[in-house]
């Protein structure tokens, strides 16, 4: 203990002696409190493919014609739609591919932890289709997307019950907040079908414009103010997609 105390005293004296000189130095040294990993962690699992892969599924995204680089993630990873819309890079026996998560793979036929069920076209990039099931590793990535995030208003929404879905987001979404007419931020509950719900127990409902704050898994936040033309007090919305103004920065 005595040696420890002597060492601490020596460090303190050196700091007092050197600090004036350091203050006059033209050079600045910044010591980061936290260093972010260069890449997201790798997960190990297996991959299969399913013929129905078209962009739709449990996440309730619309099919995108011509975009078959999609996958379903194991029900053990799916959580509360946590991976919906996330992009993952998959490494297989004979190559790699980037896919977007759009569906949940059930426990049939054996979608274990970290399992990905790919579109046939995506599976072809990592192994011969005849192999059927192969070992893989995969990680979440931030792809070079074009355009801003989008907000989809679910069919059936009305001024008293609003369901918002984030689309075209570079990074996985962790939170969606809604600013009330009184200026308060309220976190919206996420459903397993990947919509965030706002219920208003108010006489006249809410017609907008709506201010939403979207947060990704890295803590980046986008604030978007949007107006939906299909909202009406006399009928439910048939559904509507509106472009935001921003996009998330690249993650690891």
CSV table of N, CA, C and O in Angstrom, one decimal, residues 39-121:
chain,number,residue,atom,x,y,z
A,39,UNK,N,-16.7,-3.1,-36.7
A,39,UNK,CA,-17.8,-3.8,-37.4
A,39,UNK,C,-18.7,-4.4,-36.3
A,39,UNK,O,-18.3,-4.6,-35.1
A,40,UNK,N,-19.9,-4.6,-36.7
A,40,UNK,CA,-20.8,-5.3,-35.7
A,40,UNK,C,-20.4,-6.7,-35.5
A,40,UNK,O,-19.8,-7.3,-36.4
A,41,UNK,N,-20.9,-7.3,-34.4
A,41,UNK,CA,-20.5,-8.7,-34.2
A,41,UNK,C,-21.0,-9.7,-35.2
A,41,UNK,O,-22.1,-9.5,-35.8
A,42,UNK,N,-20.3,-10.8,-35.4
A,42,UNK,CA,-20.7,-11.9,-36.3
A,42,UNK,C,-21.5,-12.9,-35.5
A,42,UNK,O,-21.2,-13.2,-34.3
A,43,UNK,N,-22.6,-13.4,-36.1
A,43,UNK,CA,-23.4,-14.4,-35.5
A,43,UNK,C,-23.3,-15.7,-36.4
A,43,UNK,O,-23.2,-15.6,-37.6
A,44,UNK,N,-23.3,-16.8,-35.8
A,44,UNK,CA,-23.1,-18.1,-36.5
A,44,UNK,C,-24.5,-18.8,-36.5
A,44,UNK,O,-25.1,-18.9,-35.4
A,45,UNK,N,-24.9,-19.4,-37.6
A,45,UNK,CA,-26.1,-20.1,-37.7
A,45,UNK,C,-26.1,-20.9,-39.0
A,45,UNK,O,-25.1,-21.3,-39.5
A,46,UNK,N,-27.3,-21.1,-39.5
A,46,UNK,CA,-27.5,-21.9,-40.7
A,46,UNK,C,-28.5,-21.1,-41.6
A,46,UNK,O,-29.2,-20.2,-41.2
A,47,UNK,N,-28.4,-21.4,-42.9
A,47,UNK,CA,-29.3,-20.7,-43.9
A,47,UNK,C,-30.0,-21.8,-44.7
A,47,UNK,O,-29.4,-22.8,-45.1
A,48,UNK,N,-31.3,-21.5,-45.0
A,48,UNK,CA,-32.1,-22.2,-46.0
A,48,UNK,C,-32.6,-21.2,-47.0
A,48,UNK,O,-32.3,-20.0,-46.9
A,49,UNK,N,-33.6,-21.6,-47.8
A,49,UNK,CA,-34.3,-20.7,-48.7
A,49,UNK,C,-35.7,-21.0,-48.8
A,49,UNK,O,-36.1,-22.2,-48.5
A,50,UNK,N,-36.5,-20.0,-49.1
A,50,UNK,CA,-38.0,-20.3,-49.3
A,50,UNK,C,-38.5,-19.6,-50.5
A,50,UNK,O,-38.1,-18.5,-50.8
A,51,UNK,N,-39.3,-20.3,-51.3
A,51,UNK,CA,-39.7,-19.9,-52.6
A,51,UNK,C,-40.6,-18.6,-52.6
A,51,UNK,O,-40.6,-17.9,-53.6
A,52,UNK,N,-41.3,-18.4,-51.5
A,52,UNK,CA,-42.3,-17.3,-51.4
A,52,UNK,C,-41.7,-16.0,-51.1
A,52,UNK,O,-42.4,-15.0,-51.0
A,53,UNK,N,-40.3,-15.9,-51.0
A,53,UNK,CA,-39.7,-14.7,-50.6
A,53,UNK,C,-39.9,-13.6,-51.7
A,53,UNK,O,-39.4,-13.7,-52.8
A,54,UNK,N,-40.6,-12.5,-51.3
A,54,UNK,CA,-40.9,-11.4,-52.2
A,54,UNK,C,-40.8,-10.1,-51.6
A,54,UNK,O,-41.2,-9.1,-52.2
A,55,UNK,N,-40.4,-10.0,-50.3
A,55,UNK,CA,-40.3,-8.7,-49.6
A,55,UNK,C,-41.4,-8.5,-48.6
A,55,UNK,O,-41.4,-7.7,-47.7
A,56,UNK,N,-42.5,-9.3,-48.7
A,56,UNK,CA,-43.6,-9.3,-47.7
A,56,UNK,C,-43.3,-10.3,-46.6
A,56,UNK,O,-42.3,-11.0,-46.6
A,57,UNK,N,-44.2,-10.3,-45.6
A,57,UNK,CA,-44.0,-11.3,-44.5
A,57,UNK,C,-44.4,-10.7,-43.2
A,57,UNK,O,-45.2,-9.7,-43.2
A,58,UNK,N,-43.9,-11.2,-42.1
A,58,UNK,CA,-44.3,-10.8,-40.8
A,58,UNK,C,-44.0,-9.3,-40.5
A,58,UNK,O,-44.7,-8.8,-39.6
A,59,UNK,N,-43.1,-8.7,-41.1
A,59,UNK,CA,-42.8,-7.3,-40.9
A,59,UNK,C,-43.8,-6.4,-41.6
A,59,UNK,O,-43.7,-5.2,-41.4
A,60,UNK,N,-44.7,-6.9,-42.4
A,60,UNK,CA,-45.7,-6.2,-43.1
A,60,UNK,C,-45.2,-5.1,-44.1
A,60,UNK,O,-45.8,-4.1,-44.3
A,61,UNK,N,-44.0,-5.4,-44.7
A,61,UNK,CA,-43.6,-4.5,-45.8
A,61,UNK,C,-44.3,-5.0,-47.1
A,61,UNK,O,-44.7,-6.1,-47.2
A,62,UNK,N,-44.4,-4.1,-48.0
A,62,UNK,CA,-44.9,-4.4,-49.3
A,62,UNK,C,-43.9,-5.1,-50.2
A,62,UNK,O,-42.7,-4.8,-50.0
A,63,UNK,N,-44.3,-6.0,-51.0
A,63,UNK,CA,-43.3,-6.6,-52.0
A,63,UNK,C,-42.7,-5.5,-52.8
A,63,UNK,O,-43.4,-4.5,-53.2
A,64,UNK,N,-41.4,-5.6,-53.2
A,64,UNK,CA,-40.8,-4.7,-54.1
A,64,UNK,C,-40.4,-5.4,-55.3
A,64,UNK,O,-39.5,-6.3,-55.3
A,65,UNK,N,-41.1,-5.2,-56.4
A,65,UNK,CA,-40.7,-6.0,-57.6
A,65,UNK,C,-39.3,-5.7,-58.0
A,65,UNK,O,-38.7,-4.6,-58.0
A,66,UNK,N,-38.6,-6.8,-58.3
A,66,UNK,CA,-37.2,-6.7,-58.7
A,66,UNK,C,-36.2,-6.8,-57.6
A,66,UNK,O,-35.0,-6.9,-57.8
A,67,UNK,N,-36.7,-6.7,-56.3
A,67,UNK,CA,-35.8,-6.8,-55.2
A,67,UNK,C,-36.1,-8.1,-54.4
A,67,UNK,O,-37.0,-8.2,-53.6
A,68,UNK,N,-35.3,-9.1,-54.7
A,68,UNK,CA,-35.4,-10.4,-54.1
A,68,UNK,C,-34.3,-10.7,-53.1
A,68,UNK,O,-34.2,-11.8,-52.6
A,69,UNK,N,-33.5,-9.7,-52.8
A,69,UNK,CA,-32.4,-9.9,-51.8
A,69,UNK,C,-33.0,-9.7,-50.4
A,69,UNK,O,-32.7,-8.7,-49.7
A,70,UNK,N,-33.8,-10.6,-50.0
A,70,UNK,CA,-34.5,-10.5,-48.7
A,70,UNK,C,-34.4,-11.9,-47.9
A,70,UNK,O,-34.0,-12.9,-48.5
A,71,UNK,N,-34.8,-11.8,-46.7
A,71,UNK,CA,-34.6,-13.0,-45.8
A,71,UNK,C,-35.6,-12.9,-44.7
A,71,UNK,O,-36.1,-11.8,-44.3
A,72,UNK,N,-35.9,-14.1,-44.1
A,72,UNK,CA,-36.6,-14.2,-42.9
A,72,UNK,C,-35.6,-14.6,-41.8
A,72,UNK,O,-34.7,-15.4,-42.0
A,73,UNK,N,-35.8,-14.0,-40.6
A,73,UNK,CA,-34.9,-14.3,-39.5
A,73,UNK,C,-35.6,-15.2,-38.5
A,73,UNK,O,-36.8,-15.2,-38.4
A,74,UNK,N,-34.8,-16.0,-37.8
A,74,UNK,CA,-35.4,-17.0,-36.9
A,74,UNK,C,-36.3,-16.3,-35.9
A,74,UNK,O,-36.1,-15.2,-35.4
A,75,UNK,N,-37.3,-17.1,-35.5
A,75,UNK,CA,-38.3,-16.6,-34.5
A,75,UNK,C,-37.6,-16.3,-33.1
A,75,UNK,O,-38.0,-15.6,-32.3
A,76,UNK,N,-36.4,-17.0,-32.9
A,76,UNK,CA,-35.7,-16.8,-31.7
A,76,UNK,C,-34.9,-15.4,-31.7
A,76,UNK,O,-34.5,-15.0,-30.6
A,77,UNK,N,-34.7,-14.9,-32.9
A,77,UNK,CA,-34.0,-13.6,-33.0
A,77,UNK,C,-35.0,-12.4,-33.3
A,77,UNK,O,-34.7,-11.3,-33.0
A,78,UNK,N,-36.2,-12.8,-33.8
A,78,UNK,CA,-37.2,-11.8,-34.3
A,78,UNK,C,-37.6,-10.8,-33.2
A,78,UNK,O,-37.7,-9.6,-33.5
A,79,UNK,N,-37.8,-11.3,-32.0
A,79,UNK,CA,-38.2,-10.4,-30.9
A,79,UNK,C,-39.5,-9.6,-31.2
A,79,UNK,O,-40.4,-10.2,-31.6
A,80,UNK,N,-39.5,-8.3,-30.9
A,80,UNK,CA,-40.7,-7.5,-31.2
A,80,UNK,C,-40.5,-6.8,-32.5
A,80,UNK,O,-40.5,-5.5,-32.5
A,81,UNK,N,-40.2,-7.5,-33.6
A,81,UNK,CA,-39.9,-7.0,-34.9
A,81,UNK,C,-38.6,-6.2,-34.9
A,81,UNK,O,-38.4,-5.3,-35.7
A,82,UNK,N,-37.7,-6.6,-34.0
A,82,UNK,CA,-36.4,-5.9,-33.8
A,82,UNK,C,-35.6,-5.7,-35.0
A,82,UNK,O,-34.9,-4.7,-35.2
A,83,UNK,N,-35.6,-6.8,-35.8
A,83,UNK,CA,-34.7,-6.8,-37.0
A,83,UNK,C,-35.4,-6.4,-38.3
A,83,UNK,O,-34.8,-6.4,-39.4
A,84,UNK,N,-36.7,-6.1,-38.2
A,84,UNK,CA,-37.5,-5.7,-39.4
A,84,UNK,C,-36.8,-4.5,-40.1
A,84,UNK,O,-36.6,-3.5,-39.5
A,85,UNK,N,-36.5,-4.7,-41.4
A,85,UNK,CA,-35.9,-3.7,-42.2
A,85,UNK,C,-34.4,-3.6,-42.1
A,85,UNK,O,-33.8,-2.8,-42.8
A,86,UNK,N,-33.8,-4.4,-41.2
A,86,UNK,CA,-32.4,-4.4,-41.0
A,86,UNK,C,-31.7,-5.0,-42.2
A,86,UNK,O,-32.2,-5.9,-42.8
A,87,UNK,N,-30.5,-4.5,-42.6
A,87,UNK,CA,-29.7,-5.2,-43.6
A,87,UNK,C,-28.6,-6.0,-43.0
A,87,UNK,O,-27.9,-5.5,-42.1
A,88,UNK,N,-28.4,-7.2,-43.4
A,88,UNK,CA,-27.4,-8.0,-42.9
A,88,UNK,C,-26.5,-8.6,-44.0
A,88,UNK,O,-27.0,-8.9,-45.1
A,89,UNK,N,-25.2,-8.7,-43.8
A,89,UNK,CA,-24.3,-9.4,-44.7
A,89,UNK,C,-24.1,-10.8,-44.3
A,89,UNK,O,-23.8,-11.1,-43.1
A,90,UNK,N,-24.4,-11.7,-45.2
A,90,UNK,CA,-24.3,-13.2,-44.9
A,90,UNK,C,-23.1,-13.8,-45.6
A,90,UNK,O,-22.9,-13.6,-46.8
A,91,UNK,N,-22.4,-14.6,-44.9
A,91,UNK,CA,-21.2,-15.2,-45.4
A,91,UNK,C,-21.4,-16.8,-45.4
A,91,UNK,O,-21.7,-17.3,-44.3
A,92,UNK,N,-21.4,-17.4,-46.6
A,92,UNK,CA,-21.7,-18.8,-46.7
A,92,UNK,C,-20.4,-19.5,-47.2
A,92,UNK,O,-19.4,-19.0,-47.4
A,93,UNK,N,-20.6,-20.8,-47.6
A,93,UNK,CA,-19.5,-21.6,-48.0
A,93,UNK,C,-18.8,-21.1,-49.3
A,93,UNK,O,-17.6,-21.3,-49.5
A,94,UNK,N,-19.6,-20.5,-50.2
A,94,UNK,CA,-19.1,-20.1,-51.5
A,94,UNK,C,-19.3,-18.6,-51.9
A,94,UNK,O,-19.3,-18.3,-53.0
A,95,UNK,N,-19.5,-17.8,-50.9
A,95,UNK,CA,-19.7,-16.4,-51.2
A,95,UNK,C,-20.5,-15.6,-50.1
A,95,UNK,O,-20.7,-16.2,-49.0
A,96,UNK,N,-20.8,-14.4,-50.4
A,96,UNK,CA,-21.5,-13.6,-49.5
A,96,UNK,C,-22.6,-12.8,-50.2
A,96,UNK,O,-22.6,-12.6,-51.4
A,97,UNK,N,-23.6,-12.3,-49.4
A,97,UNK,CA,-24.7,-11.6,-50.0
A,97,UNK,C,-25.3,-10.6,-48.9
A,97,UNK,O,-25.2,-10.9,-47.7
A,98,UNK,N,-25.8,-9.5,-49.3
A,98,UNK,CA,-26.5,-8.6,-48.4
A,98,UNK,C,-28.0,-8.7,-48.6
A,98,UNK,O,-28.5,-8.6,-49.8
A,99,UNK,N,-28.7,-8.9,-47.5
A,99,UNK,CA,-30.2,-9.1,-47.6
A,99,UNK,C,-30.9,-8.2,-46.6
A,99,UNK,O,-30.3,-7.8,-45.6
A,100,UNK,N,-32.1,-7.9,-46.9
A,100,UNK,CA,-33.0,-7.1,-45.9
A,100,UNK,C,-33.9,-8.1,-45.2
A,100,UNK,O,-34.5,-8.9,-45.8
A,101,UNK,N,-34.1,-7.9,-43.9
A,101,UNK,CA,-34.9,-8.8,-43.1
A,101,UNK,C,-36.4,-8.3,-43.3
A,101,UNK,O,-36.7,-7.1,-42.9
A,102,UNK,N,-37.2,-9.2,-43.7
A,102,UNK,CA,-38.6,-8.8,-44.0
A,102,UNK,C,-39.6,-9.8,-43.4
A,102,UNK,O,-40.8,-9.5,-43.4
A,103,UNK,N,-39.2,-10.9,-42.8
A,103,UNK,CA,-40.1,-11.9,-42.4
A,103,UNK,C,-39.5,-12.7,-41.2
A,103,UNK,O,-38.3,-12.5,-40.8
A,104,UNK,N,-40.3,-13.5,-40.5
A,104,UNK,CA,-39.9,-14.4,-39.4
A,104,UNK,C,-39.9,-15.8,-39.8
A,104,UNK,O,-40.9,-16.3,-40.4
A,105,UNK,N,-38.9,-16.5,-39.6
A,105,UNK,CA,-38.8,-18.0,-39.9
A,105,UNK,C,-39.2,-18.7,-38.6
A,105,UNK,O,-38.6,-18.6,-37.6
A,106,UNK,N,-40.3,-19.5,-38.7
A,106,UNK,CA,-40.8,-20.2,-37.6
A,106,UNK,C,-40.0,-21.5,-37.2
A,106,UNK,O,-39.1,-21.8,-38.0
A,107,UNK,N,-40.4,-22.1,-36.2
A,107,UNK,CA,-39.7,-23.4,-35.8
A,107,UNK,C,-40.1,-24.5,-36.7
A,107,UNK,O,-40.5,-25.6,-36.2
A,108,UNK,N,-40.0,-24.3,-38.0
A,108,UNK,CA,-40.5,-25.3,-38.9
A,108,UNK,C,-40.0,-24.9,-40.3
A,108,UNK,O,-40.5,-23.9,-40.8
A,109,UNK,N,-39.0,-25.5,-40.9
A,109,UNK,CA,-38.4,-26.8,-40.4
A,109,UNK,C,-37.0,-26.5,-39.7
A,109,UNK,O,-36.0,-26.5,-40.4
A,110,UNK,N,-37.0,-26.2,-38.5
A,110,UNK,CA,-35.8,-26.1,-37.7
A,110,UNK,C,-35.1,-24.8,-37.9
A,110,UNK,O,-33.9,-24.7,-38.2
A,111,UNK,N,-35.8,-23.6,-37.7
A,111,UNK,CA,-35.1,-22.3,-37.8
A,111,UNK,C,-34.6,-22.0,-36.4
A,111,UNK,O,-35.3,-21.4,-35.5
A,112,UNK,N,-33.4,-22.5,-36.1
A,112,UNK,CA,-32.8,-22.3,-34.7
A,112,UNK,C,-32.3,-20.9,-34.6
A,112,UNK,O,-32.4,-20.0,-35.4
A,113,UNK,N,-31.6,-20.6,-33.5
A,113,UNK,CA,-31.0,-19.3,-33.2
A,113,UNK,C,-30.1,-18.9,-34.3
A,113,UNK,O,-29.2,-19.7,-34.7
A,114,UNK,N,-30.2,-17.6,-34.8
A,114,UNK,CA,-29.4,-17.0,-35.8
A,114,UNK,C,-29.6,-17.6,-37.2
A,114,UNK,O,-28.8,-17.4,-38.1
A,115,UNK,N,-30.7,-18.4,-37.4
A,115,UNK,CA,-31.0,-19.0,-38.7
A,115,UNK,C,-31.5,-17.9,-39.6
A,115,UNK,O,-32.3,-17.0,-39.2
A,116,UNK,N,-31.2,-17.9,-40.9
A,116,UNK,CA,-31.7,-17.0,-41.9
A,116,UNK,C,-32.3,-17.9,-43.0
A,116,UNK,O,-31.6,-18.8,-43.5
A,117,UNK,N,-33.5,-17.6,-43.4
A,117,UNK,CA,-34.2,-18.2,-44.5
A,117,UNK,C,-34.2,-17.2,-45.6
A,117,UNK,O,-34.9,-16.2,-45.6
A,118,UNK,N,-33.4,-17.5,-46.6
A,118,UNK,CA,-33.1,-16.5,-47.7
A,118,UNK,C,-34.1,-16.8,-48.9
A,118,UNK,O,-34.6,-17.8,-49.1
A,119,UNK,N,-34.1,-15.7,-49.7
A,119,UNK,CA,-34.8,-15.9,-51.0
A,119,UNK,C,-33.9,-16.9,-51.8
A,119,UNK,O,-32.7,-17.0,-51.6
A,120,UNK,N,-34.4,-17.6,-52.8
A,120,UNK,CA,-33.6,-18.5,-53.6
A,120,UNK,C,-32.4,-17.8,-54.3
A,120,UNK,O,-31.3,-18.3,-54.3
A,121,UNK,N,-32.7,-16.6,-54.8
A,121,UNK,CA,-31.7,-15.8,-55.4
A,121,UNK,C,-30.5,-15.4,-54.5
A,121,UNK,O,-29.4,-15.4,-54.9
